């Protein structure tokens, strides 16, 4: 349909089917057929043709007024899309979990925007799983496995989990001397699906029997409870590095390896499988890879 409009507009503007055929480098008969098909679809004559002249009918003039705008807007749309493909610009929508987003991603955003000032970043921090297609999201940052074959997962980092507690809690309740003794302690569980259990990652892998006082559905919520001396929690290293360095938290049973899964996990940037990944997504993924 668009090709017919382009042929029609060119015939009107050049005043000749043969001139239009030279512009498009096609046979004049091809253009004549396309215009005849257009007239049949509309049920009106658009052009008055004689052996010497070609002119617009009243319906043809009105149709040309609209056709001109349609083709011009299509050309503008093509230029806009091509421009987006040539340089990183536009709105970038990113979804991430609250803890990882606040601890790792948000501190990186100012420098990213300084490097790419034509990108506007729309960040959503949420524990729910986002549908990239339905919610028009460019990148989702999640821990676990690739959920769908239509997605691509780019690994950002391995999730190294540590058993942590505050010095005040340990002074009051004592330091566990083995993984089995955790059943005698107040343990802060993460309420996110699949993270509630604690596993000792030493052959054979076993689920630990832990005492449970509190369940909370964010990593930052766990950390605040730890800092309030409420118990022990299994925490990803990226969430507690600063507190460990400052001595506000202590790595308990560091000789053992723990995980909330039966396998070791990683955090991924997930995006849709496409033949052409837009520059704004590509530079964001590259930036994360360099800085995480």
Coordinates of C-alpha atoms in Angstrom, one line a residue:
X1 CA 0.0 0.0 0.0
X2 CA 2.8 2.4 0.9
X3 CA 4.5 1.7 -2.4
X4 CA 1.3 2.6 -4.3
X5 CA 1.1 5.9 -2.4
X6 CA 4.7 6.7 -3.2
X7 CA 4.1 6.0 -6.9
X8 CA 0.9 8.0 -6.9
X9 CA 2.5 11.0 -5.2
X10 CA 5.5 10.9 -7.6
X11 CA 3.2 10.8 -10.6
X12 CA 1.3 13.8 -9.3
X13 CA 4.5 15.7 -8.5
X14 CA 6.3 15.0 -11.8
X15 CA 3.1 15.2 -13.9
X16 CA 4.1 12.0 -15.7
X17 CA 4.1 8.2 -15.3
X18 CA 7.2 7.9 -17.4
X19 CA 9.0 10.5 -15.2
X20 CA 7.9 8.6 -12.0
X21 CA 9.2 5.4 -13.5
X22 CA 12.6 6.9 -13.9
X23 CA 12.6 8.1 -10.3
X24 CA 11.8 4.6 -9.0
X25 CA 13.8 2.8 -11.8
X26 CA 10.8 0.6 -12.7
X27 CA 8.8 0.1 -15.9
X28 CA 6.0 2.6 -16.6
X29 CA 3.6 -0.3 -16.9
X30 CA 4.4 -1.3 -13.3
X31 CA 3.4 2.2 -12.0
X32 CA 0.3 2.2 -14.1
X33 CA -0.8 -1.1 -12.7
X34 CA -0.2 0.0 -9.1
X35 CA -2.3 3.2 -9.6
X36 CA -5.1 1.3 -11.4
X37 CA -5.1 -1.1 -8.4
X38 CA -5.3 1.8 -6.0
X39 CA -8.3 3.3 -7.9
X40 CA -10.1 -0.1 -7.9
X41 CA -9.6 -0.4 -4.1
X42 CA -10.9 3.1 -3.5
X43 CA -13.7 2.8 -6.2
X44 CA -12.9 6.2 -7.7
X45 CA -10.8 7.6 -10.4
X46 CA -7.8 9.6 -9.1
X47 CA -6.2 10.7 -12.4
X48 CA -7.5 11.9 -15.7
X49 CA -5.3 10.6 -18.4
X50 CA -5.0 11.6 -22.0
X51 CA -2.3 10.9 -24.5
X52 CA -0.8 14.3 -23.8
X53 CA -1.9 15.3 -20.3
X54 CA -2.3 13.9 -16.8
X55 CA -4.3 15.6 -14.1
X56 CA -6.0 15.0 -10.8
X57 CA -9.7 14.5 -10.4
X58 CA -11.4 16.1 -7.4
X59 CA -11.2 12.8 -5.5
X60 CA -7.5 12.5 -6.6
X61 CA -6.7 16.0 -5.2
X62 CA -8.2 15.2 -1.9
X63 CA -6.5 11.8 -1.7
X64 CA -3.2 13.3 -2.6
X65 CA -3.5 15.8 0.3
X66 CA -3.7 12.9 2.7
X67 CA -1.2 10.7 0.9
X68 CA 1.4 13.4 1.0
X69 CA 1.2 13.6 4.8
X70 CA 1.1 9.8 5.2
X71 CA 4.3 9.3 3.2
X72 CA 6.0 12.2 4.8
X73 CA 5.2 10.8 8.3
X74 CA 6.4 7.4 7.2
X75 CA 9.7 8.9 6.1
X76 CA 10.0 10.7 9.4
X77 CA 9.3 7.5 11.3
X78 CA 12.0 5.7 9.4
X79 CA 14.5 8.5 10.1
X80 CA 13.6 8.4 13.8
X81 CA 14.1 4.6 14.0
X82 CA 17.4 4.8 12.1
X83 CA 18.6 7.6 14.4
X84 CA 17.9 5.4 17.4
X85 CA 19.8 2.6 15.9
X86 CA 22.8 4.8 15.2
X87 CA 23.3 6.4 18.6
X88 CA 22.2 5.5 22.1
X89 CA 19.2 7.6 22.9
X90 CA 15.6 7.3 24.1
X91 CA 13.9 6.0 27.2
X92 CA 15.5 2.9 28.8
X93 CA 13.2 1.0 31.1
X94 CA 14.9 -1.3 33.6
X95 CA 13.3 -3.5 36.3
X96 CA 15.4 -4.9 39.2
X97 CA 15.0 -6.3 42.7
X98 CA 15.0 -3.8 45.5
X99 CA 18.1 -4.9 47.3
X100 CA 20.3 -5.3 44.2
X101 CA 19.0 -2.2 42.7
X102 CA 19.6 0.0 45.7
X103 CA 23.0 -1.5 46.6
X104 CA 24.5 -2.1 43.2
X105 CA 22.7 -0.5 40.2
X106 CA 21.5 2.9 41.5
X107 CA 25.0 4.1 42.4
X108 CA 26.1 3.4 38.8
X109 CA 23.3 5.4 37.1
X110 CA 24.7 9.0 37.5
X111 CA 28.0 8.1 35.7
X112 CA 26.1 6.2 33.0
X113 CA 23.9 9.2 32.3
X114 CA 26.9 11.4 32.2
X115 CA 28.3 9.2 29.5
X116 CA 25.0 8.9 27.6
X117 CA 23.1 12.2 28.1
X118 CA 20.5 11.4 25.4
X119 CA 19.2 8.3 27.3
X120 CA 16.4 8.8 29.9
X121 CA 16.4 6.0 32.4
X122 CA 13.1 4.7 33.9
X123 CA 14.0 2.4 36.9
X124 CA 11.5 0.1 38.7
X125 CA 12.6 -1.6 41.9
X126 CA 10.3 -4.5 42.7
X127 CA 10.4 -8.1 44.0
X128 CA 7.8 -9.3 41.4
X129 CA 8.7 -10.9 38.1
X130 CA 8.1 -8.4 35.3
X131 CA 6.8 -9.4 31.8
X132 CA 9.2 -7.6 29.5
X133 CA 6.8 -7.7 26.5
X134 CA 3.6 -6.7 28.3
X135 CA 5.2 -4.0 30.4
X136 CA 7.4 -2.7 27.7
X137 CA 10.6 -3.2 29.8
X138 CA 14.0 -3.2 28.1
X139 CA 16.1 -5.0 30.8
X140 CA 15.2 -7.0 33.9
X141 CA 17.9 -7.7 36.5
X142 CA 17.1 -10.9 38.3
X143 CA 18.8 -13.8 40.1
X144 CA 18.2 -17.4 39.0
X145 CA 17.8 -19.1 35.6
X146 CA 16.6 -17.8 32.2
X147 CA 12.8 -18.1 32.4
X148 CA 12.0 -18.2 28.7
X149 CA 13.7 -19.2 25.5
X150 CA 12.7 -15.8 24.0
X151 CA 15.0 -14.1 26.5
X152 CA 18.7 -13.7 26.7
X153 CA 20.5 -13.6 30.1
X154 CA 23.8 -11.8 30.5
X155 CA 25.6 -12.8 33.7
X156 CA 26.5 -9.9 35.9
X157 CA 28.0 -11.6 38.9
X158 CA 27.9 -14.8 41.0
X159 CA 25.8 -14.6 44.2
X160 CA 28.1 -15.4 47.0
X161 CA 26.1 -15.9 50.2
X162 CA 27.4 -15.3 53.7
X163 CA 26.0 -16.1 57.0
X164 CA 25.9 -12.7 58.9
X165 CA 25.1 -11.3 62.3
X166 CA 25.9 -8.2 64.3
X167 CA 28.5 -8.3 67.0
X168 CA 25.8 -7.4 69.5
X169 CA 23.6 -10.3 68.6
X170 CA 26.6 -12.7 68.8
X171 CA 27.6 -11.3 72.2
X172 CA 24.1 -11.9 73.5
X173 CA 23.3 -15.3 72.0
X174 CA 26.7 -16.8 71.2
X175 CA 28.4 -17.6 67.9
X176 CA 27.3 -20.8 66.2
X177 CA 30.0 -23.4 66.2
X178 CA 28.6 -25.5 63.3
X179 CA 25.8 -25.3 60.7
X180 CA 23.8 -27.7 62.7
X181 CA 23.7 -25.3 65.7
X182 CA 21.7 -22.8 63.6
X183 CA 18.5 -24.4 64.9
X184 CA 19.2 -22.8 68.2
X185 CA 19.4 -19.3 66.8
X186 CA 17.0 -16.6 65.6
X187 CA 17.3 -16.8 61.8
X188 CA 16.0 -14.1 59.5
X189 CA 14.5 -15.7 56.4
X190 CA 14.1 -14.0 53.1
X191 CA 10.5 -14.2 52.1
X192 CA 11.1 -14.3 48.3
X193 CA 9.9 -17.5 46.7
X194 CA 12.8 -20.0 46.4
X195 CA 15.0 -18.2 48.9
X196 CA 13.4 -19.2 52.1
X197 CA 15.5 -22.4 52.8
X198 CA 19.2 -22.5 53.7
X199 CA 21.5 -25.1 52.2
X200 CA 25.0 -26.2 53.2
X201 CA 26.8 -26.4 49.8
X202 CA 29.2 -29.2 50.8
X203 CA 28.9 -32.7 49.4
X204 CA 26.3 -34.0 50.0
X205 CA 24.3 -30.8 49.7
X206 CA 21.8 -30.6 52.6
X207 CA 19.0 -28.4 53.7
X208 CA 19.6 -27.0 57.1
X209 CA 17.3 -27.0 60.0
X210 CA 17.2 -23.4 61.1
X211 CA 15.4 -21.5 63.9
X212 CA 13.1 -18.9 62.4
X213 CA 11.9 -15.7 64.2
X214 CA 11.3 -13.3 61.3
X215 CA 10.5 -13.6 57.5
X216 CA 10.9 -10.4 55.4
X217 CA 10.6 -10.1 51.6
X218 CA 13.5 -7.8 50.8
X219 CA 17.3 -8.1 51.1
X220 CA 17.5 -4.6 52.6
X221 CA 14.8 -5.5 55.1
X222 CA 17.0 -8.5 56.2
X223 CA 20.0 -6.2 56.5
X224 CA 18.1 -3.7 58.7
X225 CA 17.1 -6.5 61.0
X226 CA 20.7 -7.7 61.2
X227 CA 21.8 -4.2 62.1
X228 CA 19.1 -4.1 64.7
X229 CA 20.6 -7.3 66.3
X230 CA 17.5 -9.4 65.5
X231 CA 19.3 -12.6 64.5
X232 CA 21.4 -14.3 61.7
X233 CA 20.7 -14.0 58.0
X234 CA 22.0 -15.5 54.8
X235 CA 23.0 -12.5 52.7
X236 CA 24.5 -12.0 49.3
X237 CA 28.0 -10.4 49.5
X238 CA 27.1 -7.4 47.4
X239 CA 24.5 -6.4 50.0
X240 CA 26.7 -6.4 53.1
X241 CA 30.2 -5.6 51.9
X242 CA 30.4 -2.2 53.5
X243 CA 28.9 -3.3 56.8
X244 CA 31.4 -6.2 57.0
X245 CA 34.2 -3.8 56.2
X246 CA 33.1 -1.4 59.0
X247 CA 32.6 -4.2 61.5
X248 CA 28.9 -3.6 61.8
X249 CA 28.3 -7.2 60.7
X250 CA 30.4 -10.3 61.1
X251 CA 30.7 -13.3 58.7
X252 CA 29.7 -16.3 60.7
X253 CA 31.0 -19.8 59.9
X254 CA 33.2 -18.4 57.0
X255 CA 34.7 -21.9 56.5
X256 CA 31.4 -23.1 55.2
X257 CA 29.6 -22.3 51.9
X258 CA 25.8 -21.5 52.1
X259 CA 23.1 -20.8 49.5
X260 CA 19.3 -20.3 49.5
X261 CA 19.2 -22.6 46.5
X262 CA 20.2 -26.2 46.1
X263 CA 22.7 -24.9 43.4
X264 CA 24.9 -21.8 43.3
X265 CA 23.2 -18.9 41.7
X266 CA 24.1 -15.8 39.7
X267 CA 22.5 -12.4 38.9
X268 CA 21.6 -11.7 35.3
X269 CA 20.5 -8.9 33.1
X270 CA 17.6 -10.4 31.0
X271 CA 16.4 -8.9 27.8
X272 CA 14.4 -10.0 24.7
X273 CA 16.0 -12.0 22.0
X274 CA 16.1 -9.7 19.0
X275 CA 18.0 -9.6 15.7
X276 CA 19.0 -6.0 16.5
X277 CA 19.5 -4.9 20.1
X278 CA 19.0 -1.2 20.3
X279 CA 22.1 0.9 21.1
X280 CA 20.6 2.2 24.4
X281 CA 20.3 -1.5 25.7
X282 CA 23.6 -2.5 24.3
X283 CA 25.6 0.3 26.0
X284 CA 23.7 -0.2 29.3
X285 CA 24.6 -3.9 29.3
X286 CA 28.2 -3.1 28.4
X287 CA 28.4 -0.5 31.2
X288 CA 27.1 -3.0 33.8
X289 CA 29.6 -5.6 32.7
X290 CA 32.5 -3.2 33.1
X291 CA 31.4 -1.9 36.5
X292 CA 29.9 -4.8 38.4

